Coordinates of C-alpha atoms and ligand atoms in Angstrom, one line a residue:
M9 CA -32.1 24.5 -70.2
S10 CA -29.9 21.1 -69.5
D11 CA -32.4 19.1 -67.0
Q12 CA -30.4 19.5 -63.7
T13 CA -32.4 16.1 -61.9
Q14 CA -30.3 14.2 -65.1
P15 CA -26.4 14.5 -64.5
Q16 CA -24.2 14.6 -67.3
H17 CA -22.3 11.5 -67.8
E18 CA -23.3 8.3 -66.3
A19 CA -20.0 7.2 -65.2
I20 CA -16.6 9.1 -64.9
V21 CA -13.2 7.7 -64.0
I22 CA -10.8 9.0 -62.5
G23 CA -7.8 8.7 -63.2
A24 CA -6.1 7.5 -67.2
G25 CA -3.8 3.9 -65.5
V26 CA -3.9 1.1 -66.3
A27 CA -7.0 1.1 -63.9
G28 CA -8.6 3.6 -65.3
I29 CA -8.0 2.6 -69.0
Y30 CA -9.3 -0.8 -68.8
Q31 CA -12.7 0.2 -66.8
M32 CA -13.1 2.5 -69.7
Y33 CA -12.7 0.0 -72.8
K34 CA -15.4 -2.2 -70.6
L35 CA -17.7 0.8 -70.4
Q36 CA -17.2 1.4 -73.2
E37 CA -18.3 -2.4 -74.2
L38 CA -20.7 -2.1 -72.0
G39 CA -22.5 0.6 -74.3
I40 CA -22.9 3.4 -70.9
D41 CA -22.0 6.7 -70.9
A42 CA -18.7 8.3 -69.5
T43 CA -15.8 10.0 -69.4
V44 CA -11.9 9.6 -67.8
L45 CA -10.4 12.5 -66.4
E46 CA -6.8 12.4 -66.1
A47 CA -4.6 14.7 -64.4
A48 CA -1.8 13.9 -66.5
D49 CA -1.3 15.4 -70.5
G50 CA -1.6 11.3 -71.1
P51 CA -2.8 7.7 -70.1
G52 CA -0.2 5.6 -68.2
G53 CA -1.5 6.6 -64.5
T54 CA 1.8 5.7 -62.9
W55 CA 4.0 3.7 -66.0
Y56 CA 3.4 7.8 -67.0
W57 CA 4.9 9.7 -63.7
N58 CA 7.8 7.4 -63.1
R59 CA 10.8 8.1 -65.2
Y60 CA 13.8 7.7 -63.2
P61 CA 16.2 5.9 -64.4
G62 CA 15.6 2.6 -63.6
A63 CA 12.6 2.3 -63.0
R64 CA 11.4 -1.3 -64.5
F65 CA 8.7 -4.1 -63.7
D66 CA 9.0 -6.4 -60.6
S67 CA 6.0 -8.2 -62.3
E68 CA 7.2 -11.6 -65.8
S69 CA 5.8 -8.8 -68.1
Y70 CA 3.7 -10.8 -69.8
T71 CA 2.6 -11.2 -66.6
Y72 CA 1.5 -7.2 -66.1
G73 CA 0.0 -6.9 -69.5
Y74 CA -4.2 -7.2 -69.7
S75 CA -5.5 -10.7 -70.5
F76 CA -8.8 -8.9 -72.0
S77 CA -8.2 -9.4 -75.8
K78 CA -6.7 -12.6 -77.3
E79 CA -5.5 -10.1 -80.3
L80 CA -3.0 -7.5 -78.1
L81 CA -1.6 -11.0 -76.7
G82 CA -1.5 -12.1 -80.2
E83 CA 0.2 -8.9 -80.9
W84 CA 2.3 -7.2 -78.0
E85 CA 5.7 -8.3 -77.7
W86 CA 7.5 -7.2 -73.9
S87 CA 11.1 -7.1 -75.5
E88 CA 12.3 -7.8 -71.7
H89 CA 11.3 -10.5 -68.5
F90 CA 10.9 -7.4 -66.7
A91 CA 10.2 -4.2 -68.8
G92 CA 11.2 -0.9 -68.5
Q93 CA 8.7 2.1 -67.7
P94 CA 8.8 3.5 -72.0
E95 CA 7.4 0.2 -72.4
T96 CA 5.2 0.4 -70.5
L97 CA 4.3 3.8 -71.3
R98 CA 4.8 2.6 -75.4
Y99 CA 2.2 -0.7 -74.2
L100 CA -0.5 1.2 -72.2
N101 CA -0.6 4.3 -75.2
H102 CA -0.8 1.2 -77.4
V103 CA -4.1 -0.2 -75.6
V104 CA -5.3 3.3 -75.6
D105 CA -5.5 3.3 -79.3
K106 CA -6.1 0.0 -80.6
F107 CA -9.1 0.0 -78.6
D108 CA -9.9 3.9 -79.5
L109 CA -10.4 4.8 -76.0
R110 CA -8.4 8.5 -76.2
R111 CA -12.4 10.4 -77.4
H112 CA -13.0 9.2 -73.8
M113 CA -10.5 10.4 -72.0
Q114 CA -9.9 14.5 -71.6
F115 CA -6.3 14.9 -69.7
G116 CA -4.8 18.1 -67.8
C117 CA -7.8 17.6 -65.7
K118 CA -7.8 17.3 -62.4
V119 CA -9.9 17.2 -59.9
Q120 CA -10.4 19.0 -56.6
G121 CA -12.9 18.2 -55.5
A122 CA -16.4 15.7 -55.3
S123 CA -19.8 15.8 -53.8
F124 CA -22.9 13.8 -54.2
D125 CA -26.5 15.0 -54.3
E126 CA -29.2 12.8 -52.8
Q127 CA -31.8 14.6 -54.0
N128 CA -31.2 13.8 -58.3
C129 CA -28.7 10.9 -56.4
Y130 CA -25.6 12.4 -59.3
W131 CA -22.3 13.5 -57.7
T132 CA -20.2 16.5 -59.3
V133 CA -17.4 16.8 -59.7
N134 CA -15.3 19.8 -59.0
L135 CA -11.7 20.7 -61.5
E136 CA -9.3 22.7 -60.6
D137 CA -10.0 24.4 -63.9
G138 CA -13.3 25.9 -62.1
R139 CA -15.3 23.1 -64.8
K140 CA -18.5 21.1 -63.1
L141 CA -18.7 17.6 -64.3
T142 CA -22.2 15.6 -63.1
T143 CA -22.3 11.7 -63.1
R144 CA -24.1 9.1 -62.0
F145 CA -21.7 6.5 -60.5
L146 CA -18.1 7.7 -59.2
L147 CA -15.0 5.8 -60.2
T148 CA -11.9 5.9 -59.2
A149 CA -9.1 4.7 -60.8
I150 CA -6.7 7.4 -58.5
G151 CA -4.1 4.7 -58.3
M152 CA -1.9 2.7 -54.9
L153 CA 0.8 4.4 -54.9
S154 CA 0.5 8.3 -56.7
A155 CA 0.4 10.4 -53.9
A156 CA 3.8 11.2 -53.9
T157 CA 5.2 12.7 -49.8
M158 CA 8.5 14.4 -49.6
P159 CA 10.3 13.6 -46.7
K160 CA 9.5 16.0 -43.9
I161 CA 13.4 17.2 -43.4
E162 CA 13.5 21.3 -42.5
G163 CA 15.0 23.0 -45.5
V164 CA 14.2 21.3 -48.7
D165 CA 12.9 23.7 -50.0
S166 CA 15.7 26.1 -50.1
F167 CA 18.2 23.2 -52.3
E168 CA 19.3 25.6 -54.8
G169 CA 20.7 23.2 -57.1
D170 CA 18.1 20.5 -58.8
S171 CA 16.3 17.9 -56.2
W172 CA 12.7 15.7 -57.6
H173 CA 10.6 13.2 -56.3
T174 CA 11.5 10.2 -58.6
Y175 CA 7.6 10.7 -59.0
Y176 CA 7.7 13.7 -60.6
W177 CA 11.3 12.9 -62.1
P178 CA 11.9 14.8 -65.7
H179 CA 10.0 14.1 -69.1
E180 CA 13.5 16.2 -70.9
P181 CA 16.8 13.7 -70.7
V182 CA 18.8 14.3 -67.4
D183 CA 22.5 14.9 -68.2
L184 CA 24.5 12.8 -64.4
A185 CA 27.7 12.6 -66.0
G186 CA 30.3 13.6 -63.7
K187 CA 27.4 15.0 -60.4
R188 CA 27.8 15.0 -57.0
V189 CA 24.1 13.4 -56.7
A190 CA 21.8 12.4 -53.3
V191 CA 19.6 9.7 -53.1
V192 CA 17.4 9.6 -50.1
G193 CA 15.1 7.0 -49.5
T194 CA 16.0 2.7 -50.1
G195 CA 13.3 1.4 -51.4
A196 CA 12.4 -0.5 -54.2
T197 CA 12.5 2.9 -56.0
G198 CA 16.3 4.0 -54.8
V199 CA 16.9 0.1 -54.9
Q200 CA 16.3 0.8 -59.1
V201 CA 18.0 4.6 -59.7
I202 CA 20.7 3.4 -56.9
A203 CA 21.7 1.2 -59.0
E204 CA 21.0 1.9 -62.3
I205 CA 22.8 5.5 -62.2
A206 CA 25.7 4.7 -59.2
D207 CA 28.3 3.8 -62.5
K208 CA 27.0 7.1 -64.2
V209 CA 26.9 9.8 -62.0
G210 CA 30.5 11.7 -60.8
E211 CA 29.9 10.6 -56.7
L212 CA 26.3 9.2 -55.4
T213 CA 25.8 9.6 -51.4
V214 CA 22.9 7.1 -50.3
F215 CA 21.0 8.5 -47.2
Q216 CA 19.1 5.2 -45.7
R217 CA 17.0 5.2 -43.1
R218 CA 16.0 1.6 -43.0
P219 CA 17.6 -1.2 -45.3
N220 CA 15.6 -3.5 -47.5
W221 CA 15.6 -6.7 -47.8
C222 CA 16.6 -6.7 -51.7
A223 CA 17.5 -9.7 -53.7
P224 CA 17.9 -9.4 -57.0
L225 CA 15.5 -9.7 -60.4
H226 CA 17.6 -11.5 -62.6
N227 CA 16.0 -9.9 -65.7
D228 CA 17.3 -11.1 -69.7
R229 CA 16.1 -10.6 -73.0
I230 CA 13.3 -12.5 -73.8
D231 CA 14.3 -14.0 -77.5
E232 CA 12.4 -15.4 -80.1
R233 CA 11.8 -18.6 -79.2
T234 CA 10.5 -17.8 -75.9
Q235 CA 8.1 -15.1 -77.0
A236 CA 6.2 -17.3 -79.1
E237 CA 6.4 -20.0 -76.0
I238 CA 4.6 -17.2 -74.1
K239 CA 2.5 -16.3 -76.6
A240 CA 1.3 -19.7 -77.1
T241 CA 0.9 -20.5 -73.3
Y242 CA -0.9 -17.5 -71.9
D243 CA -4.2 -19.9 -70.6
E244 CA -1.6 -21.3 -68.3
I245 CA 0.1 -18.3 -67.6
F246 CA -2.9 -16.0 -66.6
E247 CA -4.1 -20.2 -64.7
L248 CA -1.5 -19.9 -62.1
C249 CA -1.5 -16.6 -61.8
R250 CA -4.8 -16.5 -60.5
R251 CA -4.5 -19.6 -58.7
S252 CA -1.6 -17.5 -56.8
P253 CA -2.6 -15.6 -53.9
G254 CA -0.3 -12.8 -54.6
G255 CA -1.1 -13.3 -58.3
F256 CA 1.8 -13.7 -59.9
I257 CA 3.9 -17.5 -61.4
H258 CA 5.4 -17.7 -58.1
A259 CA 2.8 -20.1 -55.9
P260 CA 4.5 -20.3 -52.4
D261 CA 5.5 -24.4 -51.7
Q262 CA 2.8 -26.2 -49.9
R263 CA 5.6 -27.6 -47.5
K264 CA 6.1 -26.9 -43.6
F265 CA 9.7 -24.8 -43.1
R266 CA 10.0 -27.3 -40.2
D267 CA 9.0 -30.5 -42.7
V268 CA 11.9 -29.9 -44.6
P269 CA 15.8 -31.1 -43.7
E270 CA 17.8 -28.5 -43.1
E271 CA 19.7 -29.6 -46.9
E272 CA 17.0 -30.0 -48.8
R273 CA 15.6 -26.3 -47.2
L274 CA 19.1 -24.5 -48.7
A275 CA 18.8 -26.2 -51.9
L276 CA 15.1 -25.0 -52.2
W277 CA 16.6 -21.2 -51.6
Q278 CA 19.6 -21.7 -53.8
K279 CA 17.4 -21.8 -56.5
L280 CA 14.4 -19.2 -56.0
Y281 CA 17.4 -17.2 -54.9
E282 CA 18.6 -18.0 -59.0
T283 CA 15.4 -18.3 -59.6
P284 CA 14.2 -14.3 -61.9
G285 CA 11.1 -12.2 -60.5
F286 CA 9.3 -12.3 -56.7
S287 CA 10.0 -16.6 -56.9
K288 CA 12.8 -15.4 -53.2
W289 CA 9.6 -14.6 -51.4
M290 CA 6.2 -15.9 -52.8
S291 CA 7.7 -19.3 -54.1
N292 CA 8.6 -20.3 -50.6
F293 CA 7.4 -22.5 -47.4
I294 CA 4.3 -21.0 -47.2
D295 CA 5.3 -20.4 -43.2
V296 CA 8.0 -18.4 -44.2
G297 CA 5.7 -15.4 -43.7
I298 CA 3.7 -16.5 -40.5
D299 CA 6.6 -18.3 -38.6
P300 CA 9.3 -15.8 -36.5
E301 CA 11.8 -19.5 -36.3
A302 CA 11.3 -19.7 -39.9
N303 CA 11.5 -16.1 -41.3
A304 CA 14.6 -15.4 -39.1
E305 CA 16.5 -18.8 -40.6
Y306 CA 15.6 -17.3 -44.0
S307 CA 16.2 -13.8 -43.6
A308 CA 20.1 -15.0 -41.9
F309 CA 20.0 -16.9 -45.9
I310 CA 19.6 -13.9 -47.4
A311 CA 21.5 -11.6 -45.0
N312 CA 24.6 -13.5 -46.1
K313 CA 24.0 -13.6 -50.0
I314 CA 23.9 -9.3 -49.1
R315 CA 27.4 -10.6 -47.5
E316 CA 28.9 -12.0 -50.3
R317 CA 28.2 -8.9 -52.6
V318 CA 29.1 -6.5 -49.9
H319 CA 33.4 -6.3 -49.9
D320 CA 33.0 -4.1 -47.1
P321 CA 32.0 -5.9 -43.9
I322 CA 31.0 -2.5 -42.1
T323 CA 29.2 -1.5 -45.5
A324 CA 27.0 -4.9 -45.6
E325 CA 25.5 -5.3 -42.1
K326 CA 24.2 -1.8 -42.6
L327 CA 22.4 -3.1 -45.5
I328 CA 21.0 -5.9 -44.1
P329 CA 17.7 -5.5 -42.1
K330 CA 18.2 -5.9 -38.8
D331 CA 14.5 -4.6 -37.6
H332 CA 12.1 -7.0 -39.4
G333 CA 12.6 -10.2 -41.0
F334 CA 12.6 -11.2 -45.4
G335 CA 9.2 -10.5 -46.8
T336 CA 7.6 -8.6 -43.8
R337 CA 7.6 -4.9 -46.3
R338 CA 7.4 -4.7 -50.0
V339 CA 10.5 -6.7 -51.3
P340 CA 12.7 -4.7 -54.0
L341 CA 14.7 -6.9 -56.8
E342 CA 17.8 -6.0 -58.5
T343 CA 19.9 -5.7 -61.0
R344 CA 23.7 -5.3 -58.9
Y345 CA 22.1 -3.1 -56.6
F346 CA 25.0 -4.3 -53.6
E347 CA 27.4 -3.9 -56.4
A348 CA 27.3 -0.4 -56.1
Y349 CA 28.5 -0.3 -52.5
N350 CA 31.9 -1.9 -54.1
R351 CA 32.0 1.2 -56.5
D352 CA 34.4 4.1 -54.9
N353 CA 32.2 7.0 -55.9
V354 CA 29.2 5.3 -54.0
H355 CA 29.1 6.0 -50.3
L356 CA 26.4 5.4 -47.4
I357 CA 25.3 7.7 -44.5
D358 CA 23.4 5.3 -41.8
I359 CA 20.9 8.2 -41.3
N360 CA 20.5 6.8 -37.8
E361 CA 23.9 6.7 -36.4
T362 CA 24.7 10.4 -38.1
P363 CA 20.7 11.7 -38.3
I364 CA 19.7 14.8 -41.5
E365 CA 19.8 18.0 -39.6
R366 CA 18.8 19.7 -42.6
I367 CA 19.2 20.7 -47.0
T368 CA 20.7 23.4 -47.1
P369 CA 21.0 25.6 -50.1
K370 CA 24.4 23.3 -51.2
G371 CA 23.3 19.9 -50.5
I372 CA 22.8 18.6 -47.0
R373 CA 23.7 18.7 -43.2
T374 CA 24.1 15.7 -40.8
S375 CA 24.8 15.6 -37.2
Y376 CA 28.6 15.4 -38.8
Q377 CA 28.9 16.2 -42.1
E378 CA 28.3 19.0 -43.9
F379 CA 27.7 17.3 -47.6
E380 CA 28.3 19.7 -51.6
F381 CA 24.9 18.3 -54.0
D382 CA 24.6 19.2 -57.7
L383 CA 21.2 16.9 -57.5
I384 CA 19.3 15.5 -54.5
I385 CA 16.7 12.7 -55.4
Y386 CA 13.8 12.0 -52.9
A387 CA 13.2 8.3 -53.4
T388 CA 11.0 8.7 -50.7
G389 CA 8.0 6.9 -51.5
F390 CA 4.1 7.5 -50.8
D391 CA 0.7 8.3 -48.8
A392 CA -0.6 4.6 -50.4
I393 CA -3.5 4.1 -50.8
T394 CA -6.0 6.6 -48.8
G395 CA -3.0 9.2 -50.2
A396 CA -5.2 9.9 -53.2
F397 CA -8.7 10.1 -51.7
D398 CA -7.3 12.5 -49.6
R399 CA -6.6 14.6 -51.8
I400 CA -9.7 15.0 -53.4
N401 CA -12.5 16.5 -51.1
F402 CA -14.7 13.0 -51.5
T403 CA -18.1 14.6 -49.0
G404 CA -21.0 12.2 -48.7
P405 CA -24.6 13.2 -48.8
G406 CA -24.7 15.0 -45.3
G407 CA -21.2 16.8 -46.6
L408 CA -19.8 14.4 -44.2
P409 CA -15.7 14.2 -45.9
L410 CA -13.8 11.1 -47.6
R411 CA -10.8 11.7 -44.7
D412 CA -12.8 12.8 -41.8
K413 CA -14.7 9.3 -42.0
W414 CA -11.6 7.1 -42.6
S415 CA -9.1 9.2 -40.0
Q416 CA -9.3 6.9 -37.5
S417 CA -9.8 2.9 -40.1
P418 CA -9.8 3.7 -43.9
D419 CA -13.1 0.7 -44.0
T420 CA -14.1 -0.1 -47.0
F421 CA -17.3 -3.2 -48.0
L422 CA -14.9 -5.4 -49.9
G423 CA -12.4 -2.4 -51.3
V424 CA -15.2 -1.4 -53.2
Q425 CA -17.4 1.4 -51.4
T426 CA -17.4 2.9 -47.8
A427 CA -20.5 3.5 -46.0
G428 CA -21.9 7.0 -46.4
F429 CA -20.8 7.7 -50.2
P430 CA -23.3 5.7 -52.3
N431 CA -22.2 5.5 -56.1
L432 CA -19.0 5.9 -55.2
L433 CA -16.4 2.6 -56.2
M434 CA -13.3 2.4 -56.1
L435 CA -11.6 0.0 -58.1
S436 CA -8.0 0.3 -55.7
G437 CA -9.8 1.6 -52.6
P438 CA -8.5 0.1 -49.2
Q439 CA -9.3 -2.9 -47.7
G440 CA -9.8 -4.6 -51.5
G441 CA -7.7 -7.7 -53.0
S442 CA -6.6 -5.5 -56.0
V443 CA -4.1 -3.3 -53.8
S444 CA -2.5 -6.5 -52.7
T445 CA -1.6 -7.8 -55.7
N446 CA 0.3 -7.8 -59.6
Y447 CA -2.1 -4.7 -59.7
P448 CA -3.5 -5.9 -63.7
R449 CA -4.2 -9.4 -62.4
G450 CA -5.7 -7.4 -59.4
I451 CA -6.8 -4.6 -61.4
E452 CA -9.3 -7.3 -64.0
T453 CA -10.8 -8.2 -61.2
S454 CA -12.1 -5.5 -59.6
V455 CA -13.0 -3.8 -63.1
N456 CA -15.6 -7.1 -64.3
W457 CA -16.7 -6.8 -61.0
I458 CA -18.1 -3.1 -60.9
S459 CA -18.7 -3.8 -64.5
D460 CA -21.0 -6.8 -63.4
L461 CA -22.8 -4.6 -60.9
L462 CA -23.4 -1.5 -63.4
T463 CA -24.9 -3.8 -65.1
Y464 CA -27.0 -5.8 -62.5
M465 CA -28.0 -2.1 -61.8
R466 CA -28.8 -1.0 -65.3
E467 CA -31.1 -4.8 -65.9
H468 CA -33.1 -4.2 -62.4
G469 CA -33.6 -0.4 -63.1
Y470 CA -31.7 0.5 -59.9
R471 CA -29.6 4.3 -60.1
R472 CA -28.4 4.1 -56.3
V473 CA -25.8 1.5 -54.6
E474 CA -24.1 1.7 -51.4
A475 CA -21.9 -0.7 -49.1
Q476 CA -23.7 -1.4 -45.4
A477 CA -22.4 0.1 -42.5
Q478 CA -22.5 -3.8 -40.4
A479 CA -20.6 -5.2 -43.8
E480 CA -18.6 -2.9 -43.4
Q481 CA -17.5 -3.4 -39.7
E482 CA -17.5 -7.3 -40.6
W483 CA -15.6 -7.2 -43.7
R484 CA -12.9 -4.5 -41.4
Q485 CA -13.1 -7.7 -39.1
H486 CA -12.3 -9.8 -41.3
V487 CA -9.1 -7.7 -42.7
Q488 CA -7.7 -7.4 -39.4
E489 CA -8.0 -11.3 -38.3
M490 CA -5.6 -11.9 -41.4
Y491 CA -3.4 -9.4 -41.0
Q492 CA -2.9 -11.1 -37.5
F493 CA -1.3 -14.1 -39.6
Q494 CA 1.6 -12.4 -41.6
L495 CA 4.1 -11.0 -39.0
M496 CA 4.2 -8.7 -41.8
S497 CA 1.2 -6.7 -39.5
K498 CA 3.6 -5.2 -37.0
I499 CA 5.8 -4.2 -39.3
K500 CA 6.2 0.0 -40.4
S501 CA 5.4 0.2 -43.7
W502 CA 3.7 1.4 -47.1
M503 CA 2.0 -2.1 -47.1
T504 CA 0.6 -1.3 -42.7
G505 CA -0.7 2.3 -43.9
Y506 CA 2.5 3.8 -42.2
N507 CA 4.3 7.1 -43.8
S508 CA 6.6 8.9 -41.3
N509 CA 6.2 12.4 -43.7
V510 CA 2.5 12.5 -43.0
E511 CA -0.3 13.7 -40.6
D512 CA -2.0 10.8 -38.1
H513 CA -0.5 8.4 -40.9
D514 CA 3.0 7.5 -39.0
R515 CA 1.1 4.2 -37.8
I516 CA 0.1 0.5 -38.4
R517 CA -3.4 1.0 -40.6
F518 CA -4.7 -2.0 -42.5
M519 CA -4.5 -1.5 -46.1
I520 CA -4.7 -3.8 -47.8
Y521 CA -6.5 -7.3 -48.0
P522 CA -3.6 -9.8 -46.5
G523 CA -6.0 -12.3 -47.6
G524 CA -5.0 -13.6 -50.3
A525 CA -6.0 -13.0 -54.0
P526 CA -8.3 -16.6 -54.7
R527 CA -9.9 -16.2 -51.8
Y528 CA -10.5 -11.8 -52.2
R529 CA -12.3 -13.0 -55.2
Q530 CA -14.4 -16.2 -54.2
R531 CA -16.0 -13.5 -51.3
L532 CA -16.7 -11.6 -54.5
S533 CA -18.5 -13.5 -56.2
E534 CA -21.0 -15.3 -53.3
V535 CA -21.1 -10.9 -52.8
A536 CA -23.2 -11.0 -56.1
Q537 CA -24.3 -14.0 -56.1
N538 CA -26.8 -13.7 -53.2
G539 CA -27.3 -10.1 -55.0
Y540 CA -25.7 -7.8 -53.9
E541 CA -25.3 -8.7 -50.2
G542 CA -24.3 -5.5 -48.2
F543 CA -24.6 -3.4 -50.4
S544 CA -28.5 -1.2 -50.7
L545 CA -29.5 -1.2 -53.9
S546 CA -32.6 1.2 -54.6
Ligands
NAP28 P1 9.2 3.6 -50.4 O1 8.8 2.2 -50.2 O2 8.3 4.0 -49.1 O3 10.2 3.5 -49.3 C1 10.8 4.4 -49.2 C2 11.6 5.4 -48.7 O4 12.4 6.1 -48.6 C3 12.8 4.1 -47.5 O5 13.8 3.9 -46.9 C4 12.1 5.6 -46.4 O6 12.7 5.2 -44.9 C5 12.1 6.7 -47.1 N1 12.2 7.4 -46.4 C6 10.7 8.0 -46.3 N2 11.3 9.3 -45.7 C7 12.3 9.4 -45.0 C8 12.7 10.8 -45.0 N3 11.6 11.6 -44.4 N4 13.6 10.6 -43.8 C9 15.1 9.3 -44.6 N5 14.6 8.2 -45.1 C10 13.2 8.8 -45.6 O7 8.6 3.8 -51.4 P2 9.1 3.5 -52.9 O8 10.5 3.0 -52.5 O9 8.6 4.4 -54.0 O10 8.0 2.1 -53.4 C11 7.1 2.5 -53.0 C12 6.0 0.9 -53.4 O11 6.1 1.1 -55.2 C13 7.3 -0.8 -53.6 O12 7.0 -0.7 -52.5 C14 7.0 -1.3 -54.7 O13 5.5 -1.6 -54.2 C15 6.5 0.0 -56.0 N6 7.3 0.4 -57.1 C16 7.3 -1.0 -57.6 C17 8.3 -0.9 -58.5 C18 8.7 -1.8 -59.5 O14 7.6 -3.0 -59.3 N7 9.4 -3.4 -60.0 C19 9.5 -0.4 -58.7 C20 9.0 0.8 -57.7 C21 8.1 0.9 -56.8 P3 12.1 4.0 -44.2 O15 11.9 2.2 -44.3 O16 12.6 4.4 -42.7 O17 10.6 4.4 -44.1

């Protein structure tokens, strides 16, 4: 008979994506008995699922890889400045094999729920296959954009052709040649798909609700010399990322927009537009995301770029956001996205003018016209951050479901724990810092911090940790204060917890830590230095 008072594992990690892989590496290093439960049949998380055409980083590849192993950095060669999904998935598999982590991972394991046993101080994890596993600590590495959402449109299931959410793109090659294809959604995903398939399909019809401020990615292959330079300067690259608010090599220009003469301002903006990656968002004047006038001027500059690139002026106007300024939603980076609309086979439908009435067996019916398609691609996004938690029935000691606790506000302390859920440790929890940065950079912070906490607990003989309600309240207030300064705080997007397709999420919720990575890390280390103040350890 097994001893029911003792859990089977010291730690269970849910998810084998970027976060789960590194967390398992650290647990293995610390000699903590752990297993990773992953619903997919392989590691990779986001990069396992999102196999749609055009899926690639908007982060420089060499800032996206893990920084923890010099050997790994020395041996892995990214082929492009912004790598595509297949390469990233290969990379993550390589990491798993290199550090012998696969033996700790169970694939095809979908977690349905988990409940905390107060008496024995452990979590019981229920799997879809009927198994129950127990663990002292339950670590969620369930991703921030992993709960894909289909649009709430009548008739979605009635379509007789192929249709997929981009997240569930088939693993087998899809023949697009000559096909009549619809794309619903123009976020970062839709923008990548549209640009990639425009010249590969027969007809492409894009259904756009709100346009986004897209800007050029400027991807390129990494030549041998640059490859050597990257390898020789990894320390500097990661130091730049560490110092920047977003965990990128791009840091804000500390000058204020008004302090710079117009000519110089325009010269900087032109340079940023020509520079690869997120420079045009993150290397801008410090107040462009805060000062409405600065933001309006910059938005006007980008609008003119769109007008220059799209031949038809009516289409160009439809592609220019009018309801929000540049950078107040996540900026999609693109390669020849706007040029796609210059093609005769690409059609843009503004569904504010002619709303979608329903999906029909043959295609999509708007208030103006019925369209027939062979394939409908739903690039309609995610129930971000809390969505993945809501899909697992976490219940605390008193039986309180986490989704009920978070129904009004997804409150946490530091994004790491939420009061009332002991020993549940979140790697990318709401209001945390890892969800607002270049993901692996933020994740390394979270994993390292949580691993230190586990070490501290082991050294001090503690087996229970819980965020204090008071600390959580103060953190929520701090997060809200940080939001106040930002223009993005009033704009509906996944970064403000908005999703029109999920009940009760069609409103603004404070979901990410908007104060920047350095400030977040500073708070984390203060808490640790003060004996994990704000947490009850016993
Ligand atoms: P998203 O930004 O939330 O975009 C979803 C799109 O679908 C929006 O255009 C939205 O319109 C539209 N939509 C949703 N429901 C609809 C409905 N019922 N009817 C019509 N349109 C509807 O999602 P995403 O594009 O998948 O991107 C999510 C995040 O994933 C990105 O912001 C980024 O962080 C990450 N991502 C990263 C990369 C990369 O690194 N390169 C690539 C792709 C995605 P509204 O805007 O009107 O709501």
